[in-house]
Coordinates of C-alpha atoms in Angstrom, one line a residue:
Chain A
X1 CA -15.1 -13.2 -0.6
X2 CA -14.4 -17.0 -0.6
X3 CA -14.7 -19.4 2.2
X4 CA -13.8 -22.9 1.0
X5 CA -16.1 -25.7 2.1
X6 CA -13.3 -28.0 2.9
X7 CA -11.7 -25.8 5.6
X8 CA -12.5 -25.3 9.2
X9 CA -12.7 -21.8 10.8
X10 CA -12.2 -19.9 14.1
X11 CA -13.8 -16.9 15.7
X12 CA -10.4 -15.2 15.4
X13 CA -10.5 -15.6 11.7
X14 CA -8.0 -18.4 11.1
X15 CA -8.6 -21.3 8.8
X16 CA -7.5 -24.9 9.3
X17 CA -7.1 -27.6 6.7
X18 CA -6.8 -31.1 8.3
X19 CA -4.7 -33.8 6.5
X20 CA -4.7 -36.8 8.9
X21 CA -2.6 -35.7 12.0
X22 CA -1.4 -32.6 10.2
X23 CA -3.2 -29.3 10.2
X24 CA -2.3 -26.4 7.9
X25 CA -3.2 -22.9 9.4
X26 CA -3.7 -19.5 7.8
X27 CA -5.8 -16.5 8.0
X28 CA -9.2 -16.0 6.2
X29 CA -10.1 -13.9 3.2
X30 CA -12.2 -11.8 5.6
X31 CA -9.1 -11.4 7.9
X32 CA -6.7 -10.3 5.1
X33 CA -9.3 -7.8 3.8
X34 CA -9.9 -6.3 7.1
X35 CA -6.1 -6.0 7.8
X36 CA -5.4 -4.4 4.3
X37 CA -2.0 -4.6 2.8
X38 CA 0.1 -7.1 5.0
X39 CA 3.7 -5.9 5.3
X40 CA 5.1 -8.2 8.1
X41 CA 4.6 -11.8 9.4
X42 CA 6.2 -13.3 12.5
X43 CA 6.0 -17.1 12.8
X44 CA 7.0 -19.6 15.3
X45 CA 10.0 -21.9 14.9
X46 CA 9.7 -25.4 13.8
X47 CA 9.3 -27.7 16.9
X48 CA 7.5 -25.1 18.9
X49 CA 4.5 -26.5 20.8
X50 CA 1.3 -24.4 20.3
X51 CA -1.5 -24.4 22.8
X52 CA -5.0 -23.9 21.4
X53 CA -6.2 -20.4 21.9
X54 CA -2.8 -18.9 22.5
X55 CA -1.1 -16.4 20.2
X56 CA 1.6 -18.1 18.0
X57 CA 2.5 -15.2 15.6
X58 CA 1.8 -11.7 14.4
X59 CA 0.6 -10.4 11.2
X60 CA 1.0 -6.7 10.5
X61 CA -0.6 -4.5 7.9
X62 CA 0.5 -0.9 7.2
X63 CA -1.9 0.3 9.9
X64 CA -2.5 -2.6 12.3
X65 CA -0.8 -5.3 14.3
X66 CA -2.9 -8.4 14.8
X67 CA -2.1 -11.6 16.9
X68 CA -2.7 -15.0 15.1
X69 CA -4.0 -17.7 17.5
X70 CA -3.5 -21.3 17.5
X71 CA -6.9 -23.0 16.5
X72 CA -5.7 -26.3 17.9
X73 CA -2.9 -27.6 20.0
X74 CA 0.2 -29.2 18.3
X75 CA 3.7 -29.0 17.3
X76 CA 5.0 -26.9 14.5
X77 CA 6.2 -29.1 11.6
X78 CA 6.7 -26.5 8.9
X79 CA 6.4 -22.8 8.4
X80 CA 5.8 -20.9 5.2
X81 CA 9.2 -19.2 4.6
X82 CA 8.0 -17.4 1.6
X83 CA 5.9 -15.1 3.8
X84 CA 9.0 -13.6 5.4
X85 CA 10.1 -11.8 2.2
X86 CA 6.7 -11.6 0.6
X87 CA 4.0 -11.2 3.3
X88 CA 1.6 -9.7 0.7
X89 CA 1.0 -13.2 -0.5
X90 CA -1.5 -13.5 2.4
X91 CA -3.6 -10.8 0.6
X92 CA -3.4 -12.3 -2.8
X93 CA -3.8 -15.9 -1.8
X94 CA -4.9 -16.4 1.8
X95 CA -6.0 -20.0 1.5
X96 CA -3.2 -21.4 -0.7
X97 CA 0.2 -19.7 -1.2
X98 CA -0.5 -17.6 2.0
X99 CA -0.7 -20.6 4.4
X100 CA 1.3 -19.9 7.5
X101 CA 2.2 -23.0 9.4
X102 CA 1.7 -26.7 9.4
X103 CA 1.3 -28.4 12.9
X104 CA 1.2 -32.0 14.1
X105 CA -2.0 -32.1 16.1
X106 CA -1.8 -33.1 19.7
X107 CA -5.4 -34.5 19.3
X108 CA -6.8 -34.8 15.8
X109 CA -10.3 -34.7 17.4
X110 CA -9.7 -31.0 18.3
X111 CA -10.6 -29.9 14.7
X112 CA -14.1 -31.1 15.1
X113 CA -14.9 -28.3 17.4
X114 CA -14.1 -25.6 14.8
X115 CA -16.7 -24.0 12.6
X116 CA -17.6 -25.0 9.1
X117 CA -17.7 -22.5 6.2
X118 CA -21.4 -21.8 6.8
X119 CA -21.2 -21.1 10.5
X120 CA -18.1 -18.9 9.9
X121 CA -19.9 -16.8 7.2
X122 CA -22.8 -16.4 9.6
X123 CA -20.3 -15.1 12.2
X124 CA -18.7 -12.5 9.9
X125 CA -22.1 -11.5 8.5
X126 CA -22.8 -10.5 12.2
X127 CA -19.5 -8.7 12.7
X128 CA -19.6 -6.6 9.5
Chain B
X1 CA -19.6 12.2 13.1
X2 CA -18.8 15.2 10.9
X3 CA -18.9 14.6 7.2
X4 CA -17.1 16.4 4.4
X5 CA -19.1 17.4 1.3
X6 CA -17.5 14.5 -0.5
X7 CA -18.7 11.9 1.9
X8 CA -21.2 10.3 -0.5
X9 CA -18.4 10.0 -3.2
X10 CA -16.2 8.0 -0.8
X11 CA -19.2 5.6 -0.1
X12 CA -19.9 5.3 -3.8
X13 CA -16.1 4.4 -4.4
X14 CA -16.4 1.8 -1.7
X15 CA -13.8 3.4 0.5
X16 CA -13.1 2.0 4.0
X17 CA -14.3 4.7 6.4
X18 CA -12.9 5.5 9.8
X19 CA -13.5 8.0 12.6
X20 CA -10.6 10.4 12.2
X21 CA -10.8 13.0 15.1
X22 CA -14.5 13.1 14.8
X23 CA -14.7 13.2 11.0
X24 CA -16.0 10.2 8.9
X25 CA -13.1 9.9 6.5
X26 CA -11.8 7.4 3.9
X27 CA -8.7 5.6 5.2
X28 CA -8.3 3.6 1.9
X29 CA -10.0 2.8 -1.4
X30 CA -8.0 0.2 -3.3
X31 CA -5.3 -0.3 -0.7
X32 CA -2.7 1.8 1.1
X33 CA 0.4 0.6 -0.7
X34 CA -1.1 0.8 -4.2
X35 CA -2.4 4.4 -3.4
X36 CA 0.9 5.5 -1.9
X37 CA 2.9 4.3 -5.0
X38 CA 0.4 5.9 -7.6
X39 CA 1.1 9.3 -5.9
X40 CA 4.8 8.8 -6.2
X41 CA 4.5 7.6 -9.8
X42 CA 1.5 9.4 -11.3
X43 CA -1.1 11.3 -9.3
X44 CA -3.6 10.9 -6.4
X45 CA -6.7 12.8 -5.4
X46 CA -7.4 13.5 -1.7
X47 CA -10.4 14.8 0.1
X48 CA -8.9 17.0 2.8
X49 CA -12.0 19.1 3.4
X50 CA -11.8 18.3 7.1
X51 CA -8.9 20.7 7.3
X52 CA -9.9 24.1 9.0
X53 CA -9.6 27.5 7.4
X54 CA -9.3 30.6 9.6
X55 CA -9.2 34.0 8.0
X56 CA -7.5 37.2 9.6
X57 CA -8.5 40.5 8.3
X58 CA -8.0 44.2 9.1
X59 CA -5.3 46.8 9.2
X60 CA -3.6 45.0 12.2
X61 CA -3.7 41.5 10.6
X62 CA 0.1 41.2 9.9
X63 CA 1.0 42.5 13.4
X64 CA -1.3 40.2 15.0
X65 CA -0.1 37.2 13.1
X66 CA 3.5 38.1 13.9
X67 CA 2.5 38.1 17.6
X68 CA 0.6 34.7 17.2
X69 CA 2.9 32.7 15.1
X70 CA 6.6 31.5 15.4
X71 CA 7.7 32.0 11.8
X72 CA 8.3 35.5 10.3
X73 CA 5.1 36.4 8.4
X74 CA 6.6 39.7 7.3
X75 CA 8.7 37.8 4.8
X76 CA 5.6 36.9 2.9
X77 CA 4.7 38.5 -0.3
X78 CA 1.1 38.6 -1.6
X79 CA 0.1 35.1 -2.9
X80 CA 2.8 33.4 -1.0
X81 CA 2.4 30.7 1.7
X82 CA 4.4 29.9 4.8
X83 CA 4.6 27.0 7.0
X84 CA 4.3 28.1 10.6
X85 CA 3.0 27.2 14.1
X86 CA 1.2 28.6 17.1
X87 CA 2.9 28.0 20.4
X88 CA 1.7 28.3 24.0
X89 CA 3.7 30.6 26.4
X90 CA 5.4 27.5 27.8
X91 CA 6.7 26.7 24.3
X92 CA 4.5 23.6 23.4
X93 CA 2.7 23.7 20.1
X94 CA -1.0 24.6 19.7
X95 CA -0.9 23.6 16.0
X96 CA 1.2 23.6 13.0
X97 CA -0.3 25.6 10.1
X98 CA 0.1 27.1 6.7
X99 CA -0.3 30.8 6.3
X100 CA -1.7 32.3 3.0
X101 CA -1.1 36.0 2.4
X102 CA -3.7 37.6 0.1
X103 CA -2.6 41.2 0.9
X104 CA -1.3 43.1 3.9
X105 CA -4.8 43.1 5.4
X106 CA -6.0 39.6 4.6
X107 CA -4.5 36.3 5.5
X108 CA -5.9 32.7 5.7
X109 CA -4.6 29.9 8.0
X110 CA -5.1 26.3 7.1
X111 CA -5.1 24.3 10.3
X112 CA -5.4 20.7 11.4
X113 CA -8.9 19.4 11.3
X114 CA -9.2 18.2 14.8
X115 CA -7.6 21.4 16.1
X116 CA -9.8 23.9 14.3
X117 CA -12.0 24.7 17.2
X118 CA -9.1 24.9 19.7
X119 CA -7.1 27.0 17.3
X120 CA -9.9 29.4 16.7
X121 CA -10.5 29.8 20.5
X122 CA -6.8 30.3 21.0
X123 CA -6.6 32.9 18.3
X124 CA -9.5 34.8 19.9
X125 CA -7.8 34.6 23.3
X126 CA -4.4 35.8 22.0
X127 CA -6.2 38.6 20.2
X128 CA -8.2 39.7 23.2
X129 CA -5.1 39.7 25.4
X130 CA -3.1 41.6 22.9
X131 CA -5.6 44.7 23.1
X132 CA -5.5 44.9 19.3
X133 CA -8.8 46.2 17.9
X134 CA -8.2 46.4 14.3
X135 CA -8.2 42.7 13.5
X136 CA -11.1 40.3 12.7
X137 CA -11.0 36.5 13.0
X138 CA -13.4 34.3 11.0
X139 CA -13.6 30.5 11.0
X140 CA -14.6 29.8 7.5
X141 CA -13.9 26.0 7.7
X142 CA -17.5 25.0 6.9
X143 CA -17.5 27.1 3.7
X144 CA -14.5 25.4 2.2
X145 CA -14.0 22.0 0.6
X146 CA -10.3 21.2 0.2
X147 CA -9.1 18.7 -2.5
X148 CA -5.4 17.8 -2.9
X149 CA -4.1 16.7 -6.2
X150 CA -0.6 15.3 -5.7
X151 CA 1.9 13.5 -7.9
X152 CA 4.2 14.0 -10.9
X153 CA 1.2 14.2 -13.2
X154 CA -0.6 16.8 -11.1
X155 CA 0.1 19.9 -13.2
X156 CA -0.7 18.1 -16.5
X157 CA -4.1 16.9 -15.1
X158 CA -5.1 20.2 -13.7
X159 CA -4.0 22.2 -16.7
X160 CA -6.7 20.7 -18.8
X161 CA -9.4 22.1 -16.5
X162 CA -8.1 25.6 -16.2
X163 CA -6.7 28.6 -18.1
X164 CA -4.5 29.6 -15.2
X165 CA -0.9 29.2 -16.1
X166 CA 0.0 26.7 -13.5
X167 CA 3.7 26.7 -14.4
X168 CA 3.8 30.3 -13.0
X169 CA 2.6 29.1 -9.6
X170 CA 5.7 28.2 -7.8
X171 CA 6.0 26.1 -4.7
X172 CA 4.4 27.6 -1.6
X173 CA 2.5 30.2 -3.7
X174 CA -1.1 30.4 -4.8
X175 CA -3.4 31.9 -7.3
X176 CA -7.1 32.6 -7.3
X177 CA -8.5 31.2 -10.5
X178 CA -11.2 29.1 -12.1
X179 CA -10.9 25.3 -12.4
X180 CA -13.7 23.3 -13.9
X181 CA -15.8 26.4 -13.9
X182 CA -15.5 27.0 -10.2
X183 CA -13.6 29.9 -8.7
X184 CA -11.0 28.6 -6.1
X185 CA -7.6 29.0 -4.4
X186 CA -5.0 27.1 -6.4
X187 CA -2.2 26.5 -4.0
X188 CA 1.1 24.7 -4.9
X189 CA 1.5 22.9 -1.7
X190 CA 0.9 19.4 -0.3
X191 CA 1.7 16.8 2.4
X192 CA 3.2 14.1 0.2
X193 CA 6.6 15.5 -0.9
X194 CA 5.4 15.3 -4.6
X195 CA 4.6 18.2 -6.8
X196 CA 0.9 19.1 -6.6
X197 CA -1.8 21.4 -5.6
X198 CA -4.3 21.9 -2.8
X199 CA -7.6 23.5 -4.0
X200 CA -9.8 25.4 -1.7
X201 CA -13.2 25.7 -3.1
X202 CA -16.8 26.3 -2.1
X203 CA -18.2 23.2 -0.3
X204 CA -21.2 23.2 -2.7
X205 CA -19.0 22.8 -5.7
X206 CA -16.8 20.0 -4.3
X207 CA -18.7 16.9 -5.8
X208 CA -18.7 18.4 -9.3
X209 CA -15.0 19.4 -9.2
X210 CA -14.0 16.0 -7.6
X211 CA -15.8 14.2 -10.5
X212 CA -14.2 16.4 -13.2
X213 CA -10.8 15.9 -11.7
X214 CA -11.2 12.2 -11.6
X215 CA -12.5 11.9 -15.1
X216 CA -9.7 14.1 -16.4
X217 CA -7.1 12.3 -14.4
X218 CA -8.1 8.8 -14.9
X219 CA -6.2 8.3 -18.3
X220 CA -3.1 9.6 -16.4
X221 CA -3.5 7.0 -13.7
X222 CA -5.1 9.2 -11.1
X223 CA -6.6 7.4 -8.2
X224 CA -8.5 8.5 -5.1
X225 CA -6.2 8.4 -2.0
X226 CA -7.2 7.8 1.6
X227 CA -5.8 8.9 4.9
X228 CA -3.8 5.7 5.2
X229 CA -1.5 6.5 2.2
X230 CA -1.6 10.2 3.3
X231 CA 0.2 9.2 6.5
X232 CA 2.8 6.9 4.8
X233 CA 3.5 9.5 2.2
X234 CA 4.1 12.3 4.7
X235 CA 6.2 9.8 6.9
X236 CA 8.6 9.0 4.0
X237 CA 9.3 12.7 3.7
X238 CA 9.7 13.2 7.4
X239 CA 6.9 15.7 7.8
X240 CA 5.5 16.2 11.3
X241 CA 2.0 15.4 12.3
X242 CA 0.3 17.1 15.1
X243 CA -0.5 14.8 18.0
X244 CA 2.6 12.7 17.1
X245 CA 5.6 14.8 16.4
X246 CA 4.0 17.9 17.8
X247 CA 1.9 18.5 20.8
X248 CA 1.4 20.8 23.7
X249 CA 4.2 18.8 25.3
X250 CA 6.7 18.9 22.4
X251 CA 8.3 22.2 21.3
X252 CA 9.1 23.2 17.7
X253 CA 12.8 23.1 18.6
X254 CA 12.5 19.5 19.8
X255 CA 10.4 18.6 16.8
X256 CA 13.0 19.6 14.3
X257 CA 11.1 22.8 13.4
X258 CA 13.9 25.2 14.4
X259 CA 13.9 26.4 10.8
X260 CA 10.4 28.0 11.2
X261 CA 11.1 29.2 14.7
X262 CA 12.4 32.7 14.4
X263 CA 13.8 33.6 17.8
X264 CA 15.1 36.9 16.4
X265 CA 11.7 38.1 15.7
X266 CA 10.0 40.7 18.0
X267 CA 7.9 39.2 20.7
X268 CA 5.7 36.4 19.9
X269 CA 3.7 34.0 22.1
X270 CA 6.1 31.3 23.4
X271 CA 9.3 33.2 22.5
X272 CA 10.6 33.6 26.0
X273 CA 10.3 29.9 26.7
X274 CA 11.8 28.9 23.4
X275 CA 14.7 31.3 23.7
X276 CA 15.4 29.7 27.1
X277 CA 15.0 26.2 25.7
X278 CA 17.5 26.9 23.0
X279 CA 20.0 28.5 25.5
X280 CA 19.8 25.6 27.9
X281 CA 19.7 22.9 25.2
X282 CA 16.7 20.8 24.3
X283 CA 16.0 17.6 26.3
X284 CA 14.9 15.6 23.2
X285 CA 15.4 15.8 19.5
X286 CA 13.3 14.4 16.8
X287 CA 15.2 11.9 14.6
X288 CA 14.5 9.6 11.7
X289 CA 15.1 5.8 12.3
X290 CA 15.6 3.1 9.6
X291 CA 15.1 -0.4 10.9
X292 CA 18.0 -2.8 10.0
X293 CA 15.8 -5.9 9.9
X294 CA 12.4 -6.6 8.7
X295 CA 9.7 -5.2 11.0
X296 CA 7.4 -2.2 11.6
X297 CA 8.3 0.4 14.2
X298 CA 5.0 1.9 15.6
X299 CA 4.0 4.9 17.7
X300 CA 4.8 4.4 21.4
X301 CA 7.5 1.7 20.9
X302 CA 10.5 2.6 23.2
X303 CA 13.9 3.1 21.9
X304 CA 17.1 1.9 23.5
X305 CA 20.8 2.6 23.3
X306 CA 22.1 -0.7 24.8
X307 CA 20.4 -1.1 28.1
X308 CA 19.3 2.5 28.4
X309 CA 16.0 3.7 27.3
X310 CA 16.6 7.0 25.3
X311 CA 13.3 7.8 23.7
X312 CA 10.1 6.7 21.9
X313 CA 8.7 6.3 18.4
X314 CA 6.3 9.1 17.5
X315 CA 5.2 7.7 14.0
X316 CA 6.3 4.6 12.2
X317 CA 5.4 2.5 9.3
X318 CA 6.7 0.0 6.6
X319 CA 7.8 2.4 3.9
X320 CA 5.9 1.5 0.7
X321 CA 8.8 2.9 -1.4
X322 CA 11.7 1.5 0.4
X323 CA 10.0 -1.7 1.9
X324 CA 11.7 -1.3 5.1
X325 CA 10.5 0.0 8.5
X326 CA 10.9 3.7 9.1
X327 CA 10.1 5.9 12.1
X328 CA 10.2 9.4 13.4
X329 CA 11.1 9.4 17.1
X330 CA 12.0 11.7 20.0
X331 CA 15.2 10.8 21.7
X332 CA 17.8 12.2 24.1
X333 CA 20.3 14.5 22.3
X334 CA 23.1 12.2 23.1
X335 CA 21.5 9.4 21.1
X336 CA 20.4 11.6 18.2
X337 CA 23.6 11.5 16.1
X338 CA 23.3 10.7 12.5
X339 CA 24.4 7.0 11.8
X340 CA 24.1 6.2 15.5
X341 CA 22.9 2.6 16.0
X342 CA 19.9 2.3 18.4
X343 CA 17.3 -0.5 19.1
X344 CA 13.6 -0.3 18.8
X345 CA 11.6 -2.6 21.1
X346 CA 9.1 -4.2 18.7
X347 CA 7.0 -6.1 21.1
X348 CA 9.3 -8.7 22.8
X349 CA 12.2 -8.1 20.4
X350 CA 14.9 -5.5 20.0
X351 CA 15.5 -4.6 16.4
X352 CA 18.5 -2.6 15.3
X353 CA 17.8 0.9 13.8
X354 CA 20.0 3.6 12.5
X355 CA 19.6 7.2 12.9
X356 CA 19.0 9.1 9.8
X357 CA 18.1 12.7 8.8
X358 CA 14.7 12.6 7.1
X359 CA 13.4 12.6 4.3
X360 CA 13.7 8.9 4.2
X361 CA 12.8 9.1 0.4
X362 CA 14.3 11.8 -1.8

């Protein structure tokens, strides 16, 4: 399983890539593997304000429904439309083609509170 | 947790294991969708050793079974199998079962794993209340492993491990013969809607037979299949699963099993209640639903006809074959018409769904 060094991570198994005031968000390799085959993704509309810690979408596998939580607050700039018709991309490319949303951060400093790859790996080692 | 004789194999294969009604079972190996599709296109191997096997023997075996079950067991010839059920006197279902007839004095029930103890106790109770003395019940579940080989390549794979003329075993019939050097029951049945076999063999031989089947089947694309795909495969065919489409609170008439409920048979447990239910009309009917937009209907989601709540999803999934959401549901008879447009409440949204007659996949 991969956990790129350049990303930040949450306890709810989202990843965040910060690009100045923008943050790209998806779910981790560990999350997609635990879910199994992803068959449905529900994402917010562009322009929606997301509050850190609140659910902003849903990812469903054959067997399970899972909320996706906003790692940081901000306004949705862009969503990954490809996931609507091909949600399985989340399984095959969780960090790249499987990105979910791009938000404009309310406070760019929020990302500093998230885990780095090492801390996240320690967390999932505990969970599994 | 209870373990089947193949537990170590599942672990070696890296299966994801879950607690399934007290059994430590593989839910998936390579992935539910891949496993599902390989059964439809080639073949899959399932460990179903958790299923229970209860034998009924003695001169009164047939008469007892006629009293116990809702289908007409007198129609069975030797080496034939029948889908049936046990009902409570109130008409709810104790379990749905398959019944194997060896001869007039010897039958075997294959029952749902988590119901085995309940079923055996129920059979003993029905027997003791019947005053029959020439019947013996034997719960042989621990002696048997059960392996299902399912898919269009099943016969070809099995034929290279046995001299039994498999083409002569027609659907819902069985033969006692040797496969991979082991004497077993070769049953042309399954829970996937594909051609295939369910093999009942001594628990001690399970690992060896599994390995031989996998080795023989691998060139044909055979993969091990977990309970996740077992569920999506049966759902696409509209097969009922106990605890979902059937329960103590759901009668076979409501559950779409009128075809195995032989109300013209002499008395059987539950008959009076079922005759009355049929005369009065059922309050709910089992239907199939196909979502009209992308989404996954799941057990417990309410169903609406406009503003009115008319029922509930009993099982649902994203169909791996059709790539759309499908569900089995119980709804008011007035809402159950084929092609009727209903709505499934998927979390905070209502999604359009059309009533169909299962199977969803031919």
